Short mmCIF file of C-alpha atoms in Angstrom, two decimals:
data_model
loop_
_atom_site.label_atom_id
_atom_site.label_comp_id
_atom_site.label_asym_id
_atom_site.label_seq_id
_atom_site.Cartn_x
_atom_site.Cartn_y
_atom_site.Cartn_z
CA ASP A 1 10.17 -9.92 -8.00
CA ILE A 2 10.53 -7.95 -4.74
CA GLN A 3 8.98 -9.56 -1.97
CA MET A 4 7.27 -7.61 0.51
CA THR A 5 6.40 -8.80 3.90
CA GLN A 6 4.50 -7.44 6.85
CA SER A 7 4.27 -7.93 10.77
CA PRO A 8 1.94 -8.43 12.39
CA SER A 9 -0.65 -10.00 9.99
CA SER A 10 -3.10 -8.47 12.64
CA LEU A 11 -3.25 -6.70 15.62
CA SER A 12 -5.89 -5.66 18.50
CA ALA A 13 -5.58 -2.14 19.79
CA SER A 14 -7.87 0.31 21.55
CA VAL A 15 -8.53 3.78 20.72
CA GLY A 16 -5.67 6.08 21.56
CA ASP A 17 -3.08 3.54 21.45
CA ARG A 18 -0.09 3.93 19.36
CA ILE A 19 0.74 1.28 17.02
CA ILE A 20 3.42 0.48 14.66
CA ILE A 21 3.37 -2.09 11.73
CA THR A 22 6.39 -3.12 10.24
CA CYS A 23 7.32 -3.77 6.27
CA ARG A 24 10.43 -5.53 4.78
CA ALA A 25 11.35 -5.54 1.26
CA SER A 26 13.29 -8.71 -0.14
CA GLN A 27 15.74 -5.99 -1.66
CA ALA A 28 16.68 -2.42 -1.24
CA ILE A 29 14.05 0.00 -2.51
CA GLY A 30 15.44 3.02 -1.23
CA THR A 31 12.41 5.11 -0.04
CA TRP A 32 10.26 3.98 -2.86
CA LEU A 33 7.53 2.69 -0.51
CA ALA A 34 3.99 3.51 0.04
CA TRP A 35 1.22 2.71 2.92
CA TYR A 36 -2.50 2.39 2.02
CA GLN A 37 -5.51 1.78 4.25
CA LEU A 38 -8.33 -0.44 3.02
CA LYS A 39 -11.60 -0.79 4.11
CA PRO A 40 -14.53 -3.07 3.02
CA GLY A 41 -17.04 -1.17 0.61
CA LYS A 42 -14.36 1.96 0.46
CA ALA A 43 -12.07 3.36 -1.99
CA PRO A 44 -8.47 2.37 -0.56
CA LYS A 45 -6.80 5.49 0.64
CA ALA A 46 -3.27 6.46 -0.07
CA LEU A 47 -1.44 7.37 3.64
CA ILE A 48 2.30 7.71 2.83
CA PHE A 49 4.49 7.84 -0.33
CA ALA A 50 8.45 8.00 -0.36
CA ALA A 51 8.52 6.20 2.96
CA SER A 52 7.71 8.99 4.92
CA ARG A 53 5.68 11.73 3.29
CA LEU A 54 2.19 11.98 4.00
CA GLN A 55 -0.34 12.16 1.04
CA THR A 56 -2.52 15.33 0.88
CA GLY A 57 -5.17 15.51 3.89
CA VAL A 58 -3.88 12.34 5.73
CA PRO A 59 -4.06 13.36 9.49
CA GLY A 60 -0.57 13.77 11.18
CA ARG A 61 -0.98 11.01 13.74
CA PHE A 62 0.07 8.66 10.74
CA SER A 63 3.92 8.80 10.16
CA GLY A 64 6.42 6.53 8.22
CA SER A 65 9.96 5.98 8.37
CA GLY A 66 12.33 3.63 6.69
CA PHE A 67 15.18 3.20 4.13
CA GLY A 68 16.48 0.23 2.01
CA THR A 69 14.72 -2.83 3.27
CA ASP A 70 12.88 -1.96 6.32
CA PHE A 71 9.81 0.53 7.08
CA THR A 72 7.31 1.13 9.81
CA LEU A 73 4.14 2.92 9.79
CA THR A 74 3.05 4.30 12.98
CA ILE A 75 -0.22 5.56 14.01
CA ALA A 76 -0.23 7.57 17.25
CA GLY A 77 -3.27 7.83 19.04
CA LEU A 78 -5.38 5.55 17.23
CA GLN A 79 -9.15 6.76 16.01
CA PRO A 80 -12.40 4.76 15.65
CA GLU A 81 -11.95 5.53 11.89
CA ASP A 82 -8.46 4.02 11.84
CA PHE A 83 -9.60 0.36 12.18
CA ALA A 84 -8.68 -1.16 8.95
CA THR A 85 -6.34 -3.12 6.87
CA TYR A 86 -3.01 -1.69 5.92
CA PHE A 87 -1.00 -2.46 3.07
CA CYS A 88 2.83 -1.37 2.12
CA GLN A 89 3.71 -1.48 -1.53
CA GLN A 90 6.93 -0.98 -3.25
CA TYR A 91 7.52 0.91 -6.42
CA GLY A 92 11.36 0.94 -6.65
CA ASP A 93 11.09 -1.85 -9.43
CA TYR A 94 8.60 -3.64 -11.60
CA PRO A 95 6.50 -5.52 -10.90
CA LEU A 96 5.17 -3.26 -8.23
CA THR A 97 4.34 -5.69 -5.16
CA PHE A 98 2.56 -5.03 -2.15
CA GLY A 99 2.97 -6.68 1.33
CA PRO A 100 0.05 -9.19 2.53
CA GLY A 101 -1.63 -6.64 4.98
CA THR A 102 -2.02 -5.99 8.35
CA LYS A 103 -5.52 -5.82 10.18
CA VAL A 104 -6.01 -3.54 12.86
CA ASP A 105 -9.16 -4.23 15.16
CA VAL A 106 -10.70 -3.33 18.34
CA LYS A 107 -9.17 -4.96 21.36
CA GLN B 1 -12.01 16.40 -6.64
CA VAL B 2 -10.42 13.84 -8.47
CA GLN B 3 -12.75 10.70 -8.42
CA LEU B 4 -12.45 7.63 -10.35
CA GLN B 5 -14.98 4.98 -10.99
CA GLU B 6 -14.61 1.33 -12.45
CA SER B 7 -17.58 0.07 -14.61
CA GLY B 8 -18.08 -3.30 -16.41
CA PRO B 9 -19.97 -6.75 -16.29
CA GLY B 10 -20.14 -8.16 -12.72
CA LEU B 11 -20.02 -11.94 -14.10
CA VAL B 12 -17.75 -13.03 -16.91
CA LYS B 13 -17.60 -16.56 -18.10
CA PRO B 14 -14.78 -18.96 -18.11
CA SER B 15 -12.24 -18.58 -21.16
CA GLU B 16 -13.81 -15.16 -21.81
CA THR B 17 -12.41 -11.77 -21.87
CA LEU B 18 -12.94 -9.52 -18.93
CA SER B 19 -13.55 -5.58 -19.82
CA LEU B 20 -13.47 -2.86 -17.64
CA THR B 21 -13.37 0.72 -17.71
CA CYS B 22 -12.45 3.51 -15.36
CA ASN B 23 -14.11 6.72 -15.92
CA VAL B 24 -11.90 10.01 -14.49
CA SER B 25 -13.74 12.99 -13.45
CA ALA B 26 -12.42 16.16 -12.21
CA TYR B 27 -9.17 15.88 -13.67
CA SER B 28 -7.65 15.52 -17.16
CA ILE B 29 -6.42 12.17 -17.82
CA THR B 30 -3.46 13.48 -19.89
CA SER B 31 -2.21 15.46 -16.47
CA ALA B 32 -0.96 12.36 -14.41
CA PRO B 33 2.27 10.42 -15.24
CA TYR B 34 0.45 7.12 -14.85
CA TRP B 35 -2.73 5.26 -14.35
CA GLY B 36 -2.95 1.58 -12.88
CA TRP B 37 -5.16 -1.29 -12.24
CA ILE B 38 -5.03 -3.48 -9.27
CA ARG B 39 -7.00 -6.19 -8.05
CA GLN B 40 -7.97 -7.97 -4.58
CA PRO B 41 -9.22 -11.67 -4.59
CA PRO B 42 -11.70 -12.70 -2.23
CA GLY B 43 -9.98 -12.76 1.42
CA LYS B 44 -6.58 -12.17 -0.32
CA GLY B 45 -4.14 -9.37 -0.62
CA LEU B 46 -3.50 -6.85 -3.55
CA GLU B 47 -2.04 -7.49 -6.88
CA TRP B 48 -0.84 -5.19 -9.42
CA ILE B 49 -1.90 -5.59 -12.72
CA GLY B 50 -0.46 -2.80 -14.87
CA ASN B 51 0.09 0.85 -15.72
CA ILE B 52 -0.52 2.83 -18.61
CA TYR B 53 1.62 6.39 -18.97
CA GLU B 54 0.51 9.42 -20.42
CA ASP B 55 2.35 8.55 -23.78
CA GLY B 56 0.21 5.22 -24.26
CA ASN B 57 3.10 2.89 -22.92
CA THR B 58 2.18 0.24 -20.67
CA HIS B 59 3.71 -1.84 -17.96
CA TYR B 60 2.23 -5.06 -17.03
CA ASN B 61 2.78 -7.67 -14.28
CA PRO B 62 4.50 -10.44 -15.83
CA SER B 63 2.20 -13.12 -14.12
CA LEU B 64 -0.67 -11.62 -16.29
CA LYS B 65 1.15 -9.81 -18.90
CA SER B 66 0.31 -12.65 -21.95
CA ARG B 67 -3.40 -11.78 -21.02
CA VAL B 68 -3.56 -8.16 -20.29
CA THR B 69 -4.41 -5.15 -22.40
CA ILE B 70 -4.50 -1.87 -21.02
CA SER B 71 -5.69 1.05 -22.81
CA VAL B 72 -6.31 5.03 -22.37
CA ASP B 73 -9.10 7.17 -24.15
CA THR B 74 -8.24 10.73 -23.83
CA SER B 75 -11.23 11.84 -25.66
CA LYS B 76 -13.51 10.15 -23.12
CA ASN B 77 -11.07 10.75 -20.30
CA HIS B 78 -11.11 6.94 -19.26
CA PHE B 79 -8.82 4.15 -19.51
CA SER B 80 -9.52 0.38 -19.64
CA LEU B 81 -8.60 -3.20 -18.86
CA LYS B 82 -8.99 -6.22 -20.75
CA LEU B 83 -8.07 -9.48 -19.41
CA ALA B 84 -8.22 -12.71 -21.70
CA SER B 85 -8.91 -16.36 -20.94
CA VAL B 86 -10.23 -15.66 -17.44
CA THR B 87 -10.46 -18.50 -14.83
CA ALA B 88 -12.24 -18.67 -11.56
CA ALA B 89 -8.62 -17.10 -10.22
CA ASP B 90 -9.50 -14.04 -11.88
CA THR B 91 -12.30 -13.36 -9.50
CA ALA B 92 -11.41 -10.15 -7.57
CA VAL B 93 -12.10 -6.68 -6.65
CA TYR B 94 -10.85 -4.88 -9.50
CA PHE B 95 -9.44 -1.08 -8.65
CA CYS B 96 -8.38 1.80 -10.80
CA ALA B 97 -6.07 4.15 -9.68
CA LYS B 98 -4.11 7.36 -10.61
CA TYR B 99 -0.46 7.11 -10.20
CA GLU B 100 1.55 9.97 -9.21
CA ASP B 101 2.69 9.76 -5.99
CA ALA B 102 2.19 6.31 -5.65
CA PHE B 103 -1.42 5.09 -6.00
CA ASP B 104 -2.52 8.36 -4.69
CA ILE B 105 -6.37 8.38 -5.76
CA TRP B 106 -8.45 5.18 -5.96
CA GLY B 107 -11.67 4.07 -7.42
CA LEU B 108 -14.28 2.28 -5.14
CA GLY B 109 -13.62 -1.06 -6.92
CA THR B 110 -15.80 -3.23 -8.76
CA MET B 111 -16.23 -7.04 -8.10
CA VAL B 112 -15.73 -9.11 -11.03
CA THR B 113 -16.74 -12.86 -10.80
CA VAL B 114 -15.65 -15.73 -13.49
CA SER B 115 -18.24 -18.48 -13.25
CA SER B 116 -20.31 -20.37 -15.89
#
């Protein structure tokens, strides 16, 4: 199985901040990498697929990059609605696997 | 707007079978390449359970494969999950999702507790 790790596991930030979350795969997955946002009581929201492509309707302050084993999610100009937990997921090989998550809360 | 909604019992007894349905609205279930189930135990991360493809083929997580069945009913525009011989470790929020560009649309999720 491809193991996914994320760092940091949590971070505190303020509205307007630029934050970067890192995701690493235990083996190369090309750009078969997605990012999701989870909030309690809400349907998870898909943010990015193919490492860097924004899902329809996702604001441009979200961006993704990376290839192979190392990936990043950047939020440029954090908004109040962005405080949430973020997960990466690889879909380059079965079984599909997720990172452990990064919780973004208010500083 | 595509919507997915999970339904099923919120409480299942140990050793019994968990059964959930994902109802898809405003979208034909035959139009997407795959549909999937994912779960999140309390306080933990996300675990992929399995996918079903438009042709009915399935892919399951090996850790659950012996207990999982995913099926699709195109006449009802829904797909289903059955997880047999459940234990307390199967307590989780269960999500269904459409899989086209990764899991691009998710349901709200439904909490299932395994307890006697």
